[in-house]
Amino acid sequence: MGRPSRALLSREIIARAALDTVDEQGPDGLTMRAVADRLGVKAASLYNHVSGKDELIDGLAELVNAEIDLGPLTGIEAAGWRAGITAYARGYRAVFLHHPNTIALLARRRVGAERQLLGYDTLLAALGRAGLAPADAAETAAALDYLVLGSALETFTAGFTRPPAEYRPRYPALAGALEASAERGGPGTGASGLDERGFELALRLLLDGLAARLASRA
């Protein structure tokens, strides 16, 4: 008997196709038919593995969250929490910069994927070991989410497409700030350099505040 001309379907194969569809076409492009077309099958065949679009999103959520490295969180103790949280936040952001179209699907959705739940549990446990009470740890985890997902979804520089000098004379403060930022970034950094520095500043300020809170309770 000859081998099948294409791989057998599975929940993971379907989830991967769903993620690829969202990456390329945006959240509105995710339909059972679009995923089936990508896999070269009829839409009806997908229902042997997933119940519908809701389960497609669960599957792609599992894949995206599996890309987030939880390793920096596992060794966190009270004395060295800052480096671990910093590395985790940078990695978390990098994943969603790679999959920005998934944010609209996942940001306001129930947390149900196993890897999502594991990620939050690992983060909250790390924050607890750093010295935060459970309620404070929950607020800090929420703040990290807002910072990471917000910075991945929207860039400060995206709307400023003109050379800084063209914003003069009507918007002199804006022009001056953009020019100064370009000088600080150096040659070749481009507008994205400001976005990276903005994220790093926000992360430092968040962690400075967290450090001050921990110190006040020591």
JSON list of C-alpha atoms in Angstrom, two decimals:
[
{"chain": "A", "resi": 1, "resn": "MET", "atom": "CA", "xyz": [0.00, 0.00, 0.00]},
{"chain": "A", "resi": 2, "resn": "GLY", "atom": "CA", "xyz": [1.37, 3.41, -0.95]},
{"chain": "A", "resi": 3, "resn": "ARG", "atom": "CA", "xyz": [2.07, 6.06, 1.65]},
{"chain": "A", "resi": 4, "resn": "PRO", "atom": "CA", "xyz": [-0.42, 8.93, 2.03]},
{"chain": "A", "resi": 5, "resn": "SER", "atom": "CA", "xyz": [0.42, 11.98, -0.06]},
{"chain": "A", "resi": 6, "resn": "ARG", "atom": "CA", "xyz": [0.20, 14.32, 2.94]},
{"chain": "A", "resi": 7, "resn": "ALA", "atom": "CA", "xyz": [0.71, 14.03, 6.66]},
{"chain": "A", "resi": 8, "resn": "LEU", "atom": "CA", "xyz": [-2.19, 12.78, 8.72]},
{"chain": "A", "resi": 9, "resn": "LEU", "atom": "CA", "xyz": [-4.03, 15.51, 10.57]},
{"chain": "A", "resi": 10, "resn": "SER", "atom": "CA", "xyz": [-3.57, 16.04, 14.27]},
{"chain": "A", "resi": 11, "resn": "ARG", "atom": "CA", "xyz": [-4.55, 18.74, 16.72]},
{"chain": "A", "resi": 12, "resn": "GLU", "atom": "CA", "xyz": [-0.98, 20.07, 16.74]},
{"chain": "A", "resi": 13, "resn": "ILE", "atom": "CA", "xyz": [-0.71, 20.16, 12.94]},
{"chain": "A", "resi": 14, "resn": "ILE", "atom": "CA", "xyz": [-4.01, 22.01, 12.76]},
{"chain": "A", "resi": 15, "resn": "ALA", "atom": "CA", "xyz": [-2.95, 24.44, 15.50]},
{"chain": "A", "resi": 16, "resn": "ARG", "atom": "CA", "xyz": [0.30, 25.16, 13.67]},
{"chain": "A", "resi": 17, "resn": "ALA", "atom": "CA", "xyz": [-1.65, 25.90, 10.48]},
{"chain": "A", "resi": 18, "resn": "ALA", "atom": "CA", "xyz": [-3.96, 28.18, 12.46]},
{"chain": "A", "resi": 19, "resn": "LEU", "atom": "CA", "xyz": [-0.99, 30.08, 13.88]},
{"chain": "A", "resi": 20, "resn": "ASP", "atom": "CA", "xyz": [0.59, 30.44, 10.45]},
{"chain": "A", "resi": 21, "resn": "THR", "atom": "CA", "xyz": [-2.73, 31.74, 9.11]},
{"chain": "A", "resi": 22, "resn": "VAL", "atom": "CA", "xyz": [-3.00, 34.38, 11.83]},
{"chain": "A", "resi": 23, "resn": "ASP", "atom": "CA", "xyz": [0.65, 35.39, 11.40]},
{"chain": "A", "resi": 24, "resn": "GLU", "atom": "CA", "xyz": [0.10, 35.97, 7.68]},
{"chain": "A", "resi": 25, "resn": "GLN", "atom": "CA", "xyz": [-3.51, 37.16, 7.46]},
{"chain": "A", "resi": 26, "resn": "GLY", "atom": "CA", "xyz": [-4.28, 38.63, 10.88]},
{"chain": "A", "resi": 27, "resn": "PRO", "atom": "CA", "xyz": [-6.93, 37.51, 13.35]},
{"chain": "A", "resi": 28, "resn": "ASP", "atom": "CA", "xyz": [-9.80, 38.13, 10.93]},
{"chain": "A", "resi": 29, "resn": "GLY", "atom": "CA", "xyz": [-8.27, 35.61, 8.54]},
{"chain": "A", "resi": 30, "resn": "LEU", "atom": "CA", "xyz": [-8.64, 32.72, 10.96]},
{"chain": "A", "resi": 31, "resn": "THR", "atom": "CA", "xyz": [-11.47, 30.48, 9.78]},
{"chain": "A", "resi": 32, "resn": "MET", "atom": "CA", "xyz": [-11.89, 26.74, 9.59]},
{"chain": "A", "resi": 33, "resn": "ARG", "atom": "CA", "xyz": [-11.92, 27.01, 5.80]},
{"chain": "A", "resi": 34, "resn": "ALA", "atom": "CA", "xyz": [-8.68, 29.03, 5.71]},
{"chain": "A", "resi": 35, "resn": "VAL", "atom": "CA", "xyz": [-6.90, 26.47, 7.88]},
{"chain": "A", "resi": 36, "resn": "ALA", "atom": "CA", "xyz": [-8.26, 23.59, 5.82]},
{"chain": "A", "resi": 37, "resn": "ASP", "atom": "CA", "xyz": [-7.12, 25.26, 2.60]},
{"chain": "A", "resi": 38, "resn": "ARG", "atom": "CA", "xyz": [-3.63, 25.71, 4.05]},
{"chain": "A", "resi": 39, "resn": "LEU", "atom": "CA", "xyz": [-3.51, 22.00, 4.90]},
{"chain": "A", "resi": 40, "resn": "GLY", "atom": "CA", "xyz": [-4.99, 20.92, 1.58]},
{"chain": "A", "resi": 41, "resn": "VAL", "atom": "CA", "xyz": [-8.02, 19.23, 3.12]},
{"chain": "A", "resi": 42, "resn": "LYS", "atom": "CA", "xyz": [-11.74, 19.84, 3.36]},
{"chain": "A", "resi": 43, "resn": "ALA", "atom": "CA", "xyz": [-12.93, 21.91, 6.30]},
{"chain": "A", "resi": 44, "resn": "ALA", "atom": "CA", "xyz": [-15.13, 19.04, 7.49]},
{"chain": "A", "resi": 45, "resn": "SER", "atom": "CA", "xyz": [-12.07, 16.88, 8.14]},
{"chain": "A", "resi": 46, "resn": "LEU", "atom": "CA", "xyz": [-10.81, 19.31, 10.77]},
{"chain": "A", "resi": 47, "resn": "TYR", "atom": "CA", "xyz": [-13.79, 18.58, 12.98]},
{"chain": "A", "resi": 48, "resn": "ASN", "atom": "CA", "xyz": [-12.43, 15.11, 13.69]},
{"chain": "A", "resi": 49, "resn": "HIS", "atom": "CA", "xyz": [-9.72, 16.86, 15.73]},
{"chain": "A", "resi": 50, "resn": "VAL", "atom": "CA", "xyz": [-11.07, 20.25, 16.85]},
{"chain": "A", "resi": 51, "resn": "SER", "atom": "CA", "xyz": [-14.59, 21.34, 17.67]},
{"chain": "A", "resi": 52, "resn": "GLY", "atom": "CA", "xyz": [-14.38, 24.70, 15.93]},
{"chain": "A", "resi": 53, "resn": "LYS", "atom": "CA", "xyz": [-12.68, 28.08, 15.83]},
{"chain": "A", "resi": 54, "resn": "ASP", "atom": "CA", "xyz": [-12.59, 28.39, 19.61]},
{"chain": "A", "resi": 55, "resn": "GLU", "atom": "CA", "xyz": [-10.46, 25.27, 19.85]},
{"chain": "A", "resi": 56, "resn": "LEU", "atom": "CA", "xyz": [-8.25, 26.52, 17.01]},
{"chain": "A", "resi": 57, "resn": "ILE", "atom": "CA", "xyz": [-7.44, 29.54, 19.16]},
{"chain": "A", "resi": 58, "resn": "ASP", "atom": "CA", "xyz": [-6.75, 27.32, 22.17]},
{"chain": "A", "resi": 59, "resn": "GLY", "atom": "CA", "xyz": [-4.30, 25.36, 20.06]},
{"chain": "A", "resi": 60, "resn": "LEU", "atom": "CA", "xyz": [-2.42, 28.35, 18.72]},
{"chain": "A", "resi": 61, "resn": "ALA", "atom": "CA", "xyz": [-2.32, 29.83, 22.23]},
{"chain": "A", "resi": 62, "resn": "GLU", "atom": "CA", "xyz": [-0.58, 26.67, 23.38]},
{"chain": "A", "resi": 63, "resn": "LEU", "atom": "CA", "xyz": [1.99, 26.95, 20.60]},
{"chain": "A", "resi": 64, "resn": "VAL", "atom": "CA", "xyz": [2.73, 30.64, 21.14]},
{"chain": "A", "resi": 65, "resn": "ASN", "atom": "CA", "xyz": [3.07, 30.29, 24.91]},
{"chain": "A", "resi": 66, "resn": "ALA", "atom": "CA", "xyz": [5.33, 27.28, 24.48]},
{"chain": "A", "resi": 67, "resn": "GLU", "atom": "CA", "xyz": [7.82, 29.64, 22.81]},
{"chain": "A", "resi": 68, "resn": "ILE", "atom": "CA", "xyz": [8.12, 31.76, 25.98]},
{"chain": "A", "resi": 69, "resn": "ASP", "atom": "CA", "xyz": [11.21, 30.73, 27.94]},
{"chain": "A", "resi": 70, "resn": "LEU", "atom": "CA", "xyz": [10.30, 30.17, 31.59]},
{"chain": "A", "resi": 71, "resn": "GLY", "atom": "CA", "xyz": [13.86, 29.20, 32.48]},
{"chain": "A", "resi": 72, "resn": "PRO", "atom": "CA", "xyz": [14.83, 32.66, 33.82]},
{"chain": "A", "resi": 73, "resn": "LEU", "atom": "CA", "xyz": [12.03, 32.36, 36.39]},
{"chain": "A", "resi": 74, "resn": "THR", "atom": "CA", "xyz": [12.87, 28.96, 37.80]},
{"chain": "A", "resi": 75, "resn": "GLY", "atom": "CA", "xyz": [16.02, 29.98, 39.64]},
{"chain": "A", "resi": 76, "resn": "ILE", "atom": "CA", "xyz": [14.71, 33.22, 41.11]},
{"chain": "A", "resi": 77, "resn": "GLU", "atom": "CA", "xyz": [15.32, 33.76, 44.80]},
{"chain": "A", "resi": 78, "resn": "ALA", "atom": "CA", "xyz": [14.99, 36.88, 46.94]},
{"chain": "A", "resi": 79, "resn": "ALA", "atom": "CA", "xyz": [18.53, 38.12, 46.26]},
{"chain": "A", "resi": 80, "resn": "GLY", "atom": "CA", "xyz": [18.57, 37.80, 42.46]},
{"chain": "A", "resi": 81, "resn": "TRP", "atom": "CA", "xyz": [15.01, 38.24, 41.28]},
{"chain": "A", "resi": 82, "resn": "ARG", "atom": "CA", "xyz": [15.62, 41.28, 39.06]},
{"chain": "A", "resi": 83, "resn": "ALA", "atom": "CA", "xyz": [17.83, 39.61, 36.44]},
{"chain": "A", "resi": 84, "resn": "GLY", "atom": "CA", "xyz": [15.40, 36.72, 36.11]},
{"chain": "A", "resi": 85, "resn": "ILE", "atom": "CA", "xyz": [12.33, 38.90, 35.68]},
{"chain": "A", "resi": 86, "resn": "THR", "atom": "CA", "xyz": [14.18, 41.09, 33.17]},
{"chain": "A", "resi": 87, "resn": "ALA", "atom": "CA", "xyz": [15.22, 38.11, 31.04]},
{"chain": "A", "resi": 88, "resn": "TYR", "atom": "CA", "xyz": [11.73, 36.62, 31.21]},
{"chain": "A", "resi": 89, "resn": "ALA", "atom": "CA", "xyz": [10.05, 39.90, 30.18]},
{"chain": "A", "resi": 90, "resn": "ARG", "atom": "CA", "xyz": [12.41, 40.38, 27.24]},
{"chain": "A", "resi": 91, "resn": "GLY", "atom": "CA", "xyz": [11.81, 36.84, 26.03]},
{"chain": "A", "resi": 92, "resn": "TYR", "atom": "CA", "xyz": [8.05, 37.15, 26.51]},
{"chain": "A", "resi": 93, "resn": "ARG", "atom": "CA", "xyz": [8.03, 40.32, 24.43]},
{"chain": "A", "resi": 94, "resn": "ALA", "atom": "CA", "xyz": [10.21, 38.79, 21.71]},
{"chain": "A", "resi": 95, "resn": "VAL", "atom": "CA", "xyz": [7.69, 35.99, 21.21]},
{"chain": "A", "resi": 96, "resn": "PHE", "atom": "CA", "xyz": [4.80, 38.40, 20.70]},
{"chain": "A", "resi": 97, "resn": "LEU", "atom": "CA", "xyz": [6.86, 40.68, 18.48]},
{"chain": "A", "resi": 98, "resn": "HIS", "atom": "CA", "xyz": [7.22, 37.57, 16.30]},
{"chain": "A", "resi": 99, "resn": "HIS", "atom": "CA", "xyz": [3.48, 36.82, 16.53]},
{"chain": "A", "resi": 100, "resn": "PRO", "atom": "CA", "xyz": [1.86, 40.27, 16.95]},
{"chain": "A", "resi": 101, "resn": "ASN", "atom": "CA", "xyz": [-1.37, 39.27, 15.23]},
{"chain": "A", "resi": 102, "resn": "THR", "atom": "CA", "xyz": [-2.14, 36.80, 18.01]},
{"chain": "A", "resi": 103, "resn": "ILE", "atom": "CA", "xyz": [-2.37, 39.50, 20.67]},
{"chain": "A", "resi": 104, "resn": "ALA", "atom": "CA", "xyz": [-5.84, 40.61, 19.61]},
{"chain": "A", "resi": 105, "resn": "LEU", "atom": "CA", "xyz": [-7.02, 37.00, 19.81]},
{"chain": "A", "resi": 106, "resn": "LEU", "atom": "CA", "xyz": [-5.48, 36.20, 23.19]},
{"chain": "A", "resi": 107, "resn": "ALA", "atom": "CA", "xyz": [-5.29, 39.40, 25.25]},
{"chain": "A", "resi": 108, "resn": "ARG", "atom": "CA", "xyz": [-8.93, 39.44, 26.37]},
{"chain": "A", "resi": 109, "resn": "ARG", "atom": "CA", "xyz": [-9.55, 35.72, 26.14]},
{"chain": "A", "resi": 110, "resn": "ARG", "atom": "CA", "xyz": [-9.86, 33.29, 29.01]},
{"chain": "A", "resi": 111, "resn": "VAL", "atom": "CA", "xyz": [-6.58, 31.69, 30.01]},
{"chain": "A", "resi": 112, "resn": "GLY", "atom": "CA", "xyz": [-7.11, 28.01, 29.24]},
{"chain": "A", "resi": 113, "resn": "ALA", "atom": "CA", "xyz": [-4.09, 26.64, 27.40]},
{"chain": "A", "resi": 114, "resn": "GLU", "atom": "CA", "xyz": [-1.94, 24.43, 29.61]},
{"chain": "A", "resi": 115, "resn": "ARG", "atom": "CA", "xyz": [1.23, 26.31, 28.74]},
{"chain": "A", "resi": 116, "resn": "GLN", "atom": "CA", "xyz": [-0.44, 29.64, 29.53]},
{"chain": "A", "resi": 117, "resn": "LEU", "atom": "CA", "xyz": [-1.49, 28.40, 32.96]},
{"chain": "A", "resi": 118, "resn": "LEU", "atom": "CA", "xyz": [1.98, 26.98, 33.60]},
{"chain": "A", "resi": 119, "resn": "GLY", "atom": "CA", "xyz": [3.54, 30.30, 32.59]},
{"chain": "A", "resi": 120, "resn": "TYR", "atom": "CA", "xyz": [1.46, 32.33, 35.01]},
{"chain": "A", "resi": 121, "resn": "ASP", "atom": "CA", "xyz": [1.94, 29.81, 37.80]},
{"chain": "A", "resi": 122, "resn": "THR", "atom": "CA", "xyz": [5.71, 29.86, 37.27]},
{"chain": "A", "resi": 123, "resn": "LEU", "atom": "CA", "xyz": [5.80, 33.67, 37.23]},
{"chain": "A", "resi": 124, "resn": "LEU", "atom": "CA", "xyz": [3.68, 33.99, 40.36]},
{"chain": "A", "resi": 125, "resn": "ALA", "atom": "CA", "xyz": [5.78, 31.42, 42.19]},
{"chain": "A", "resi": 126, "resn": "ALA", "atom": "CA", "xyz": [8.95, 33.32, 41.23]},
{"chain": "A", "resi": 127, "resn": "LEU", "atom": "CA", "xyz": [7.48, 36.60, 42.44]},
{"chain": "A", "resi": 128, "resn": "GLY", "atom": "CA", "xyz": [6.55, 34.91, 45.69]},
{"chain": "A", "resi": 129, "resn": "ARG", "atom": "CA", "xyz": [10.11, 33.68, 46.17]},
{"chain": "A", "resi": 130, "resn": "ALA", "atom": "CA", "xyz": [11.29, 37.23, 45.50]},
{"chain": "A", "resi": 131, "resn": "GLY", "atom": "CA", "xyz": [9.31, 38.28, 48.55]},
{"chain": "A", "resi": 132, "resn": "LEU", "atom": "CA", "xyz": [5.94, 39.46, 47.26]},
{"chain": "A", "resi": 133, "resn": "ALA", "atom": "CA", "xyz": [2.69, 38.57, 48.96]},
{"chain": "A", "resi": 134, "resn": "PRO", "atom": "CA", "xyz": [0.22, 36.72, 46.68]},
{"chain": "A", "resi": 135, "resn": "ALA", "atom": "CA", "xyz": [-1.94, 39.79, 45.99]},
{"chain": "A", "resi": 136, "resn": "ASP", "atom": "CA", "xyz": [1.13, 41.90, 45.19]},
{"chain": "A", "resi": 137, "resn": "ALA", "atom": "CA", "xyz": [2.46, 39.13, 42.95]},
{"chain": "A", "resi": 138, "resn": "ALA", "atom": "CA", "xyz": [-0.82, 39.07, 41.01]},
{"chain": "A", "resi": 139, "resn": "GLU", "atom": "CA", "xyz": [-0.69, 42.85, 40.48]},
{"chain": "A", "resi": 140, "resn": "THR", "atom": "CA", "xyz": [2.93, 42.65, 39.35]},
{"chain": "A", "resi": 141, "resn": "ALA", "atom": "CA", "xyz": [2.14, 39.85, 36.89]},
{"chain": "A", "resi": 142, "resn": "ALA", "atom": "CA", "xyz": [-0.70, 41.96, 35.49]},
{"chain": "A", "resi": 143, "resn": "ALA", "atom": "CA", "xyz": [1.62, 44.97, 35.16]},
{"chain": "A", "resi": 144, "resn": "LEU", "atom": "CA", "xyz": [4.17, 42.87, 33.27]},
{"chain": "A", "resi": 145, "resn": "ASP", "atom": "CA", "xyz": [1.43, 41.67, 30.93]},
{"chain": "A", "resi": 146, "resn": "TYR", "atom": "CA", "xyz": [0.32, 45.22, 30.21]},
{"chain": "A", "resi": 147, "resn": "LEU", "atom": "CA", "xyz": [3.88, 46.33, 29.54]},
{"chain": "A", "resi": 148, "resn": "VAL", "atom": "CA", "xyz": [4.94, 43.39, 27.39]},
{"chain": "A", "resi": 149, "resn": "LEU", "atom": "CA", "xyz": [1.79, 42.96, 25.31]},
{"chain": "A", "resi": 150, "resn": "GLY", "atom": "CA", "xyz": [1.22, 46.69, 24.95]},
{"chain": "A", "resi": 151, "resn": "SER", "atom": "CA", "xyz": [4.74, 47.26, 23.68]},
{"chain": "A", "resi": 152, "resn": "ALA", "atom": "CA", "xyz": [4.46, 44.35, 21.26]},
{"chain": "A", "resi": 153, "resn": "LEU", "atom": "CA", "xyz": [1.08, 45.46, 19.93]},
{"chain": "A", "resi": 154, "resn": "GLU", "atom": "CA", "xyz": [1.82, 49.16, 19.46]},
{"chain": "A", "resi": 155, "resn": "THR", "atom": "CA", "xyz": [5.05, 50.96, 18.66]},
{"chain": "A", "resi": 156, "resn": "PHE", "atom": "CA", "xyz": [5.53, 54.59, 19.60]},
{"chain": "A", "resi": 157, "resn": "THR", "atom": "CA", "xyz": [7.39, 55.37, 16.39]},
{"chain": "A", "resi": 158, "resn": "ALA", "atom": "CA", "xyz": [5.02, 53.74, 13.90]},
{"chain": "A", "resi": 159, "resn": "GLY", "atom": "CA", "xyz": [3.04, 56.92, 13.29]},
{"chain": "A", "resi": 160, "resn": "PHE", "atom": "CA", "xyz": [6.00, 59.24, 12.83]},
{"chain": "A", "resi": 161, "resn": "THR", "atom": "CA", "xyz": [6.88, 58.56, 9.21]},
{"chain": "A", "resi": 162, "resn": "ARG", "atom": "CA", "xyz": [8.26, 61.97, 8.29]},
{"chain": "A", "resi": 163, "resn": "PRO", "atom": "CA", "xyz": [11.80, 63.19, 8.98]},
{"chain": "A", "resi": 164, "resn": "PRO", "atom": "CA", "xyz": [11.82, 64.94, 12.37]},
{"chain": "A", "resi": 165, "resn": "ALA", "atom": "CA", "xyz": [12.55, 68.36, 10.86]},
{"chain": "A", "resi": 166, "resn": "GLU", "atom": "CA", "xyz": [9.29, 68.25, 8.91]},
{"chain": "A", "resi": 167, "resn": "TYR", "atom": "CA", "xyz": [7.31, 68.53, 12.15]},
{"chain": "A", "resi": 168, "resn": "ARG", "atom": "CA", "xyz": [8.65, 72.05, 12.61]},
{"chain": "A", "resi": 169, "resn": "PRO", "atom": "CA", "xyz": [7.57, 74.76, 13.19]},
{"chain": "A", "resi": 170, "resn": "ARG", "atom": "CA", "xyz": [4.15, 73.60, 14.34]},
{"chain": "A", "resi": 171, "resn": "TYR", "atom": "CA", "xyz": [5.34, 70.76, 16.61]},
{"chain": "A", "resi": 172, "resn": "PRO", "atom": "CA", "xyz": [8.76, 71.85, 17.85]},
{"chain": "A", "resi": 173, "resn": "ALA", "atom": "CA", "xyz": [8.85, 69.65, 20.96]},
{"chain": "A", "resi": 174, "resn": "LEU", "atom": "CA", "xyz": [8.02, 66.56, 18.91]},
{"chain": "A", "resi": 175, "resn": "ALA", "atom": "CA", "xyz": [10.65, 67.37, 16.29]},
{"chain": "A", "resi": 176, "resn": "GLY", "atom": "CA", "xyz": [13.29, 68.01, 18.93]},
{"chain": "A", "resi": 177, "resn": "ALA", "atom": "CA", "xyz": [12.51, 64.82, 20.81]},
{"chain": "A", "resi": 178, "resn": "LEU", "atom": "CA", "xyz": [12.65, 62.66, 17.68]},
{"chain": "A", "resi": 179, "resn": "GLU", "atom": "CA", "xyz": [15.94, 64.24, 16.62]},
{"chain": "A", "resi": 180, "resn": "ALA", "atom": "CA", "xyz": [17.47, 63.77, 20.07]},
{"chain": "A", "resi": 181, "resn": "SER", "atom": "CA", "xyz": [16.31, 60.17, 20.16]},
{"chain": "A", "resi": 182, "resn": "ALA", "atom": "CA", "xyz": [17.88, 59.47, 16.77]},
{"chain": "A", "resi": 183, "resn": "GLU", "atom": "CA", "xyz": [21.16, 60.96, 17.99]},
{"chain": "A", "resi": 184, "resn": "ARG", "atom": "CA", "xyz": [21.06, 58.86, 21.14]},
{"chain": "A", "resi": 185, "resn": "GLY", "atom": "CA", "xyz": [20.45, 55.69, 19.18]},
{"chain": "A", "resi": 186, "resn": "GLY", "atom": "CA", "xyz": [23.36, 56.28, 16.86]},
{"chain": "A", "resi": 187, "resn": "PRO", "atom": "CA", "xyz": [23.73, 55.51, 13.14]},
{"chain": "A", "resi": 188, "resn": "GLY", "atom": "CA", "xyz": [21.70, 52.63, 11.77]},
{"chain": "A", "resi": 189, "resn": "THR", "atom": "CA", "xyz": [19.40, 52.15, 14.76]},
{"chain": "A", "resi": 190, "resn": "GLY", "atom": "CA", "xyz": [16.37, 53.65, 13.04]},
{"chain": "A", "resi": 191, "resn": "ALA", "atom": "CA", "xyz": [13.04, 54.37, 14.67]},
{"chain": "A", "resi": 192, "resn": "SER", "atom": "CA", "xyz": [12.84, 50.89, 16.18]},
{"chain": "A", "resi": 193, "resn": "GLY", "atom": "CA", "xyz": [15.71, 51.81, 18.47]},
{"chain": "A", "resi": 194, "resn": "LEU", "atom": "CA", "xyz": [13.43, 54.26, 20.27]},
{"chain": "A", "resi": 195, "resn": "ASP", "atom": "CA", "xyz": [10.82, 51.55, 20.76]},
{"chain": "A", "resi": 196, "resn": "GLU", "atom": "CA", "xyz": [13.41, 49.19, 22.23]},
{"chain": "A", "resi": 197, "resn": "ARG", "atom": "CA", "xyz": [14.78, 51.85, 24.55]},
{"chain": "A", "resi": 198, "resn": "GLY", "atom": "CA", "xyz": [11.27, 52.84, 25.57]},
{"chain": "A", "resi": 199, "resn": "PHE", "atom": "CA", "xyz": [10.46, 49.26, 26.53]},
{"chain": "A", "resi": 200, "resn": "GLU", "atom": "CA", "xyz": [13.69, 48.88, 28.46]},
{"chain": "A", "resi": 201, "resn": "LEU", "atom": "CA", "xyz": [13.03, 52.14, 30.32]},
{"chain": "A", "resi": 202, "resn": "ALA", "atom": "CA", "xyz": [9.49, 51.09, 31.21]},
{"chain": "A", "resi": 203, "resn": "LEU", "atom": "CA", "xyz": [10.73, 47.71, 32.42]},
{"chain": "A", "resi": 204, "resn": "ARG", "atom": "CA", "xyz": [13.44, 49.33, 34.56]},
{"chain": "A", "resi": 205, "resn": "LEU", "atom": "CA", "xyz": [10.94, 51.74, 36.08]},
{"chain": "A", "resi": 206, "resn": "LEU", "atom": "CA", "xyz": [8.55, 48.89, 36.86]},
{"chain": "A", "resi": 207, "resn": "LEU", "atom": "CA", "xyz": [11.30, 46.85, 38.49]},
{"chain": "A", "resi": 208, "resn": "ASP", "atom": "CA", "xyz": [12.60, 49.90, 40.37]},
{"chain": "A", "resi": 209, "resn": "GLY", "atom": "CA", "xyz": [9.14, 50.33, 41.85]},
{"chain": "A", "resi": 210, "resn": "LEU", "atom": "CA", "xyz": [9.00, 46.65, 42.72]},
{"chain": "A", "resi": 211, "resn": "ALA", "atom": "CA", "xyz": [12.43, 46.84, 44.36]},
{"chain": "A", "resi": 212, "resn": "ALA", "atom": "CA", "xyz": [11.30, 49.83, 46.42]},
{"chain": "A", "resi": 213, "resn": "ARG", "atom": "CA", "xyz": [8.21, 47.96, 47.56]},
{"chain": "A", "resi": 214, "resn": "LEU", "atom": "CA", "xyz": [10.24, 44.93, 48.57]},
{"chain": "A", "resi": 215, "resn": "ALA", "atom": "CA", "xyz": [12.76, 47.11, 50.42]},
{"chain": "A", "resi": 216, "resn": "SER", "atom": "CA", "xyz": [10.02, 48.89, 52.36]},
{"chain": "A", "resi": 217, "resn": "ARG", "atom": "CA", "xyz": [8.76, 45.57, 53.67]},
{"chain": "A", "resi": 218, "resn": "ALA", "atom": "CA", "xyz": [12.13, 44.07, 54.51]}
]
